[in-house]
Coordinates of C-alpha atoms in Angstrom, one line a residue:
X3 CA 20.2 45.3 4.1
X4 CA 23.6 45.8 5.6
X5 CA 26.5 44.7 3.3
X6 CA 28.6 41.8 4.4
X7 CA 32.2 42.8 3.9
X8 CA 33.4 39.6 2.3
X9 CA 36.6 41.0 1.0
X10 CA 37.7 42.1 4.4
X11 CA 36.7 38.9 6.2
X12 CA 37.8 36.4 3.6
X13 CA 41.6 36.5 4.2
X14 CA 44.2 34.3 2.6
X15 CA 46.5 33.7 5.6
X16 CA 44.6 30.7 6.8
X17 CA 42.7 28.0 4.9
X18 CA 39.2 29.5 4.4
X19 CA 35.9 28.8 2.7
X20 CA 32.9 30.9 1.6
X21 CA 29.6 29.0 1.5
X22 CA 26.0 29.8 1.0
X23 CA 24.4 29.9 4.4
X24 CA 21.1 28.2 3.5
X25 CA 22.8 25.4 1.6
X26 CA 25.2 24.8 4.5
X27 CA 22.4 24.8 7.1
X28 CA 20.4 22.2 5.1
X29 CA 23.5 20.0 4.7
X30 CA 24.4 20.1 8.4
X31 CA 20.8 19.5 9.4
X32 CA 20.8 16.2 7.6
X33 CA 24.3 15.0 8.5
X34 CA 23.9 15.9 12.1
X35 CA 21.3 13.1 12.4
X36 CA 24.3 10.6 12.4
X37 CA 26.1 12.5 15.2
X38 CA 24.1 11.9 18.3
X39 CA 26.6 13.2 20.8
X40 CA 26.7 9.8 22.5
X41 CA 29.2 8.2 20.1
X42 CA 32.0 6.1 21.5
X43 CA 34.7 8.2 19.7
X44 CA 34.7 12.0 19.8
X45 CA 35.4 12.3 16.1
X46 CA 32.0 10.6 15.4
X47 CA 30.3 13.6 16.8
X48 CA 31.9 15.7 14.1
X49 CA 31.2 16.4 10.4
X50 CA 34.2 16.1 8.2
X51 CA 34.8 18.9 5.6
X52 CA 37.5 18.8 2.9
X53 CA 38.1 20.9 -0.2
X54 CA 37.5 19.4 -3.5
X55 CA 37.3 20.7 -7.1
X56 CA 34.7 23.5 -7.0
X57 CA 33.6 23.1 -3.4
X58 CA 33.6 21.2 -0.2
X59 CA 33.0 17.5 0.5
X60 CA 31.0 16.7 3.7
X61 CA 31.0 13.4 5.5
X62 CA 29.3 12.1 8.7
X63 CA 29.3 8.6 10.1
X64 CA 28.5 6.5 13.1
X65 CA 30.6 3.6 11.8
X66 CA 27.5 1.7 10.5
X67 CA 26.0 4.5 8.5
X68 CA 27.9 7.0 6.4
X69 CA 26.5 10.0 4.5
X70 CA 28.5 12.0 2.0
X71 CA 27.6 15.1 0.0
X72 CA 29.2 18.2 -1.5
X73 CA 28.4 21.9 -1.7
X74 CA 29.7 24.5 -4.2
X75 CA 32.0 26.9 -2.3
X76 CA 34.8 29.4 -2.8
X77 CA 37.4 27.3 -0.9
X78 CA 41.2 27.2 -0.2
X79 CA 42.7 23.9 -1.4
X80 CA 44.2 23.5 2.0
X81 CA 40.8 23.5 3.8
X82 CA 40.2 20.3 5.8
X83 CA 38.7 20.0 9.2
X84 CA 36.1 18.2 11.4
X85 CA 33.6 20.4 13.3
X86 CA 31.3 19.4 16.1
X87 CA 27.9 18.7 14.5
X88 CA 25.6 19.9 17.3
X89 CA 27.4 23.2 17.8
X90 CA 27.7 23.8 14.1
X91 CA 24.0 23.1 13.6
X92 CA 23.0 25.4 16.4
X93 CA 25.2 28.1 15.0
X94 CA 23.7 27.8 11.5
X95 CA 20.1 27.9 12.8
X96 CA 20.5 30.4 15.6
X97 CA 23.5 32.6 14.6
X98 CA 23.3 36.1 13.2
X99 CA 21.3 36.2 10.0
X100 CA 23.4 36.2 6.9
X101 CA 23.3 34.9 3.3
X102 CA 26.8 33.4 3.5
X103 CA 29.1 31.7 6.1
X104 CA 32.8 32.2 6.0
X105 CA 34.9 29.5 7.7
X106 CA 38.6 30.0 8.6
X107 CA 40.8 27.4 10.1
X108 CA 43.0 28.6 13.0
X109 CA 46.1 26.9 14.2
X110 CA 48.7 27.2 16.8
X111 CA 51.3 26.3 14.2
X112 CA 53.2 29.1 12.6
X113 CA 54.0 27.0 9.6
X114 CA 51.1 27.4 7.1
X115 CA 52.0 24.1 5.4
X116 CA 51.1 22.3 8.7
X117 CA 47.8 24.0 9.1
X118 CA 45.9 21.4 7.2
X119 CA 46.5 18.6 9.8
X120 CA 46.9 20.6 13.1
X121 CA 44.1 23.2 12.9
X122 CA 42.5 23.1 16.3
X123 CA 39.8 25.8 15.9
X124 CA 37.6 27.1 13.1
X125 CA 36.3 30.7 13.0
X126 CA 32.9 31.1 11.5
X127 CA 31.8 34.5 10.3
X128 CA 28.1 35.3 10.0
X129 CA 27.6 38.8 8.8
X130 CA 29.3 41.0 11.4
X131 CA 29.5 38.3 14.1
X132 CA 32.5 35.9 14.5
X133 CA 32.2 32.6 16.3
X134 CA 35.0 30.1 17.1
X135 CA 34.5 26.3 17.3
X136 CA 36.9 23.6 18.4
X137 CA 38.0 21.4 15.5
X138 CA 39.6 18.0 15.1
X139 CA 41.9 17.0 12.3
X140 CA 40.4 14.9 9.5
X141 CA 43.1 12.3 10.0
X142 CA 41.2 11.0 13.0
X143 CA 38.1 10.3 10.8
X144 CA 37.3 6.6 10.3
X145 CA 37.9 4.8 7.1
X146 CA 35.0 5.3 4.7
X147 CA 32.4 2.5 4.2
X148 CA 32.9 1.0 0.8
X149 CA 32.2 -2.2 -1.2
X150 CA 35.0 -4.7 -0.7
X151 CA 37.5 -4.8 -3.5
X152 CA 36.4 -7.2 -6.2
X153 CA 32.9 -7.6 -4.7
X154 CA 30.0 -8.3 -7.0
X155 CA 27.8 -5.2 -6.9
X156 CA 24.2 -5.1 -8.1
X157 CA 23.1 -1.7 -9.4
X158 CA 19.5 -0.6 -10.0
X159 CA 17.2 2.4 -9.5
X160 CA 14.0 2.7 -7.5
X161 CA 11.5 5.6 -7.7
X162 CA 11.9 7.6 -4.5
X163 CA 8.2 7.3 -3.6
X164 CA 8.4 3.5 -4.0
X165 CA 11.4 3.2 -1.8
X166 CA 10.0 5.5 0.9
X167 CA 6.7 3.6 0.8
X168 CA 8.4 0.2 1.1
X169 CA 10.5 1.3 4.1
X170 CA 7.7 3.2 5.9
X171 CA 5.2 0.3 5.3
X172 CA 7.5 -2.4 6.8
X173 CA 9.9 -0.9 9.3
X174 CA 7.5 -1.1 12.2
X175 CA 7.6 -5.0 12.1
X176 CA 11.4 -5.2 12.3
X177 CA 12.6 -7.1 15.4
X178 CA 14.6 -5.5 18.2
X179 CA 15.6 -8.9 19.7
X180 CA 19.4 -8.9 19.7
X181 CA 19.6 -12.7 20.0
X182 CA 18.0 -12.9 16.5
X183 CA 20.1 -10.1 15.1
X184 CA 19.4 -11.1 11.5
X185 CA 15.8 -9.9 12.0
X186 CA 16.9 -6.4 13.1
X187 CA 16.4 -4.8 9.7
X188 CA 14.6 -4.8 6.3
X189 CA 15.2 -7.7 4.1
X190 CA 15.5 -6.5 0.5
X191 CA 15.5 -9.3 -2.1
X192 CA 14.0 -10.3 -5.5
X193 CA 10.8 -12.3 -5.6
X194 CA 9.3 -13.6 -8.8
X195 CA 11.4 -11.2 -10.8
X196 CA 10.5 -8.1 -8.7
X197 CA 12.0 -6.3 -5.7
X198 CA 10.4 -7.1 -2.3
X199 CA 10.9 -5.7 1.2
X200 CA 10.2 -7.8 4.3
X201 CA 10.3 -7.4 8.0
X202 CA 9.3 -9.6 10.9
X203 CA 9.6 -9.8 14.7
X204 CA 8.0 -13.2 15.0
X205 CA 4.6 -11.7 16.0
X206 CA 3.9 -10.1 12.6
X207 CA 5.3 -10.2 9.1
X208 CA 5.1 -7.2 6.8
X209 CA 5.7 -7.5 3.0
X210 CA 5.9 -4.8 0.5
X211 CA 6.1 -5.9 -3.1
X212 CA 7.2 -3.3 -5.7
X213 CA 7.0 -2.9 -9.5
X214 CA 10.8 -2.7 -9.7
X215 CA 12.0 -5.5 -12.0
X216 CA 15.1 -7.3 -11.0
X217 CA 15.3 -9.7 -13.9
X218 CA 17.9 -12.4 -13.4
X219 CA 19.8 -10.5 -10.8
X220 CA 20.1 -12.1 -7.3
X221 CA 19.5 -9.4 -4.7
X222 CA 19.7 -10.3 -1.0
X223 CA 20.4 -7.7 1.7
X224 CA 19.4 -7.1 5.3
X225 CA 19.5 -3.4 5.8
X226 CA 19.7 -2.5 9.5
X227 CA 16.7 -0.7 10.9
X228 CA 18.6 2.5 11.8
X229 CA 20.0 2.7 8.4
X230 CA 16.7 2.1 6.7
X231 CA 15.1 4.9 8.8
X232 CA 17.9 7.2 7.9
X233 CA 17.4 6.6 4.2
X234 CA 13.7 7.2 4.6
X235 CA 14.3 10.4 6.4
X236 CA 16.4 11.5 3.4
X237 CA 13.5 10.9 1.1
X238 CA 10.7 12.1 3.4
X239 CA 9.2 15.3 1.9
X240 CA 11.1 14.9 -1.3
X241 CA 9.6 11.6 -2.6
X242 CA 8.5 11.8 -6.2
X243 CA 9.5 10.6 -9.6
X244 CA 13.2 11.1 -9.1
X245 CA 14.9 7.7 -8.7
X246 CA 17.1 6.6 -5.9
X247 CA 20.2 4.9 -7.3
X248 CA 21.0 1.7 -5.3
X249 CA 24.1 -0.4 -5.1
X250 CA 24.1 -3.7 -3.1
X251 CA 27.0 -6.0 -2.5
X252 CA 27.4 -8.8 0.1
X253 CA 28.5 -6.3 2.8
X254 CA 27.4 -2.8 1.9
X255 CA 24.4 -1.0 0.4
X256 CA 24.6 2.5 -1.1
X257 CA 21.6 4.8 -1.7
X258 CA 22.1 8.0 -3.7
X259 CA 19.4 10.7 -3.8
X260 CA 19.4 14.5 -3.5
X261 CA 23.1 14.5 -4.2
X262 CA 23.7 12.6 -1.0
X263 CA 25.3 9.1 -0.9
X264 CA 24.3 7.0 2.1
X265 CA 26.4 3.9 2.6
X266 CA 25.3 1.2 5.1
X267 CA 27.0 -1.9 6.5
X268 CA 24.6 -4.8 5.9
X269 CA 23.6 -7.3 8.6
X270 CA 25.7 -10.4 8.2
X271 CA 23.3 -13.3 8.4
X272 CA 20.7 -15.4 6.6
X273 CA 17.1 -14.3 6.6
X274 CA 14.7 -17.1 7.6
X275 CA 12.2 -18.6 5.1
X276 CA 9.4 -16.3 6.0
X277 CA 7.0 -17.7 3.4
X278 CA 6.4 -20.8 5.6
X279 CA 4.2 -18.7 7.9
X280 CA 2.0 -17.3 5.2
X281 CA -1.4 -19.1 5.3
X282 CA -2.0 -21.0 2.1
X283 CA -5.8 -21.0 1.6
X284 CA -7.8 -19.2 4.3
X285 CA -11.5 -19.7 3.7
X286 CA -12.9 -16.7 5.7
X287 CA -12.9 -13.1 4.4
X288 CA -13.7 -9.8 6.0
X289 CA -13.8 -6.3 4.6
X290 CA -13.9 -3.5 7.1
X291 CA -13.3 0.3 7.4
X292 CA -9.7 0.6 8.6
X293 CA -10.1 4.1 10.1
X294 CA -13.1 3.2 12.2
X295 CA -11.5 -0.1 13.3
X296 CA -8.4 1.7 14.4
X297 CA -10.4 4.3 16.4
X298 CA -12.5 1.6 18.2
X299 CA -9.5 -0.6 19.1
X300 CA -7.6 2.5 20.4
X301 CA -10.6 3.6 22.5
X302 CA -11.1 0.1 24.0
X303 CA -7.4 -0.2 24.8
X304 CA -7.1 3.2 26.3
X305 CA -10.2 2.8 28.5
X306 CA -9.5 -0.8 29.7
X307 CA -5.7 -0.9 29.7
X308 CA -6.0 -4.2 27.8
X309 CA -3.0 -5.7 26.0
X310 CA -5.1 -8.2 24.0
X311 CA -8.2 -7.5 21.8
X312 CA -10.8 -10.1 20.6
X313 CA -12.4 -9.8 17.2
X314 CA -15.6 -11.7 16.7
X315 CA -16.6 -11.9 13.0
X316 CA -20.2 -12.6 12.0
X317 CA -22.2 -12.1 8.8
X318 CA -22.5 -8.3 8.8
X319 CA -21.1 -7.4 12.2
X320 CA -17.7 -7.3 13.9
X321 CA -17.7 -7.3 17.7
X322 CA -14.6 -6.0 19.4
X323 CA -13.9 -6.7 23.1
X324 CA -11.1 -6.2 25.5
X325 CA -10.4 -6.8 29.2
X326 CA -7.6 -5.1 31.0
X327 CA -6.4 -3.6 34.3
X328 CA -9.1 -0.9 34.3
X329 CA -12.0 -3.1 33.3
X330 CA -13.6 -4.5 30.2
X331 CA -15.4 -3.2 27.2
X332 CA -17.3 -4.3 24.0
X333 CA -18.2 -2.4 20.8
X334 CA -19.3 -3.3 17.4
X335 CA -19.2 -2.1 13.8
X336 CA -20.3 -3.0 10.3
X337 CA -18.3 -5.7 8.6
X338 CA -18.7 -7.5 5.3
X339 CA -17.8 -11.1 6.3
X340 CA -17.9 -14.3 4.4
X341 CA -17.5 -17.6 6.3
X342 CA -18.4 -19.4 9.5
X343 CA -18.5 -17.2 12.7
X344 CA -15.1 -16.8 14.1
X345 CA -13.5 -15.3 17.2
X346 CA -9.8 -14.5 17.2
X347 CA -7.5 -12.6 19.6
X348 CA -4.6 -10.3 18.7
X349 CA -2.0 -8.4 20.7
X350 CA -3.5 -4.9 20.8
X351 CA -0.3 -3.1 19.8
X352 CA 0.4 -5.4 16.9
X353 CA -3.2 -5.2 15.7
X354 CA -3.1 -1.4 15.7
X355 CA 0.2 -1.4 13.9
X356 CA -1.2 -3.7 11.2
X357 CA -4.3 -1.5 10.8
X358 CA -2.3 1.6 10.3
X359 CA 0.1 0.0 7.9
X360 CA -2.7 -1.6 5.8
X361 CA -5.0 1.5 5.8
X362 CA -3.1 4.7 6.6
X363 CA -5.9 6.6 4.8
X364 CA -8.6 4.9 6.9
X365 CA -10.2 3.2 3.8
X366 CA -11.3 -0.4 3.6
X367 CA -8.9 -3.2 4.7
X368 CA -9.3 -6.9 4.4
X369 CA -8.7 -9.9 6.7
X370 CA -8.2 -13.4 5.4
X371 CA -8.7 -16.0 8.2
X372 CA -8.6 -19.8 8.7
X373 CA -9.3 -20.3 12.4
X374 CA -8.6 -18.9 15.8
X375 CA -5.1 -20.3 16.1
X376 CA -3.7 -19.6 12.6
X377 CA -2.1 -16.4 11.3
X378 CA -4.4 -13.8 9.7
X379 CA -3.5 -12.2 6.4
X380 CA -4.2 -8.4 6.3
X381 CA -4.2 -6.1 3.3
X382 CA -5.6 -2.7 2.5
X383 CA -5.3 0.5 0.4
X384 CA -1.5 0.3 -0.1
X385 CA -0.8 -1.6 -3.3
X386 CA 1.5 -4.6 -2.9
X387 CA 1.4 -4.5 0.9
X388 CA 0.6 -7.6 2.9
X389 CA 0.7 -8.2 6.7
X390 CA 0.7 -11.5 8.5
X391 CA -0.6 -11.2 12.1
X392 CA -0.1 -14.0 14.6
X393 CA -3.0 -14.6 17.0
X394 CA -2.7 -14.3 20.7
X395 CA -4.0 -16.4 23.5
X396 CA -7.3 -15.0 24.7

């Protein structure tokens, strides 16, 4: 392996940093998710880097979501810059193979003392190849997202697998209707002494109860959908026993995991009393294989172009029918059903979403029903998950 001449490349004239290439690539990969390239301010397409004791602090933000982390590095105390996320990510993934990356700030200023604030370019050395990226001063970076001074902050921990499961199992039902902005996220709150996650778009309601005790603490926060998805992406593939530390105030939520702190601006609004739509005592019950139901519904919808699917429940048989732009179709499957015969219609997209959320492993799922015009309660193999599905007009 060819030696990387670090001594020759790592000069002292300009603020410089020597960083492990793999660590930097992983860091930039995650932070770049917040820098879409379509932000209203150029600085928001950049990742902020600033020296700190023992390394470099990294920050990315889109004004509503902020991610912060640190890497160990051999760094000049004057090192501070903001680099374009997309270009830096491409360079780290596609640039000349190397075990380290050397960053050197370049400035038009002759005065070294001024280099910190006016550096306009950053040279990046990967093995024997040198690249130069345009840079912006960190003074342009937005103010950090923080809890308001004096705010009451509730702090607790959630197992990473529990948090990922709660977000993944509810996020699909979050509304996108901007006129009811307070539904555009995941409602996290305490219910009967435990942490509960809720989403609804008016057509369906998804609830994920957890085993996280909240005690007497009052927790109430609407986490925006985009922020919840970003937190889930941080955990995805790393979910396990390690807890996620959570801080919630009236305006900000902070999630800390994998040495990354994600701060989110909460939706300012009051979540509706969703419990009013939960059926009290349905008297009809059906147990059915979720995987088979999903396949049969998907096949009917694809072949007929239908937007609505009818389910007819009888003693040991479920009949599924649909009529759409390409014609109609009917199929049946085994079903353990208790109650009077019932036919009920659902929006095909919402039904498929509920099936996948209730039974992602294809195992048995359960319907609790009252009549053709009342909401159906759905549950399955995911412990603590409940879905409320509004019927459609046939």
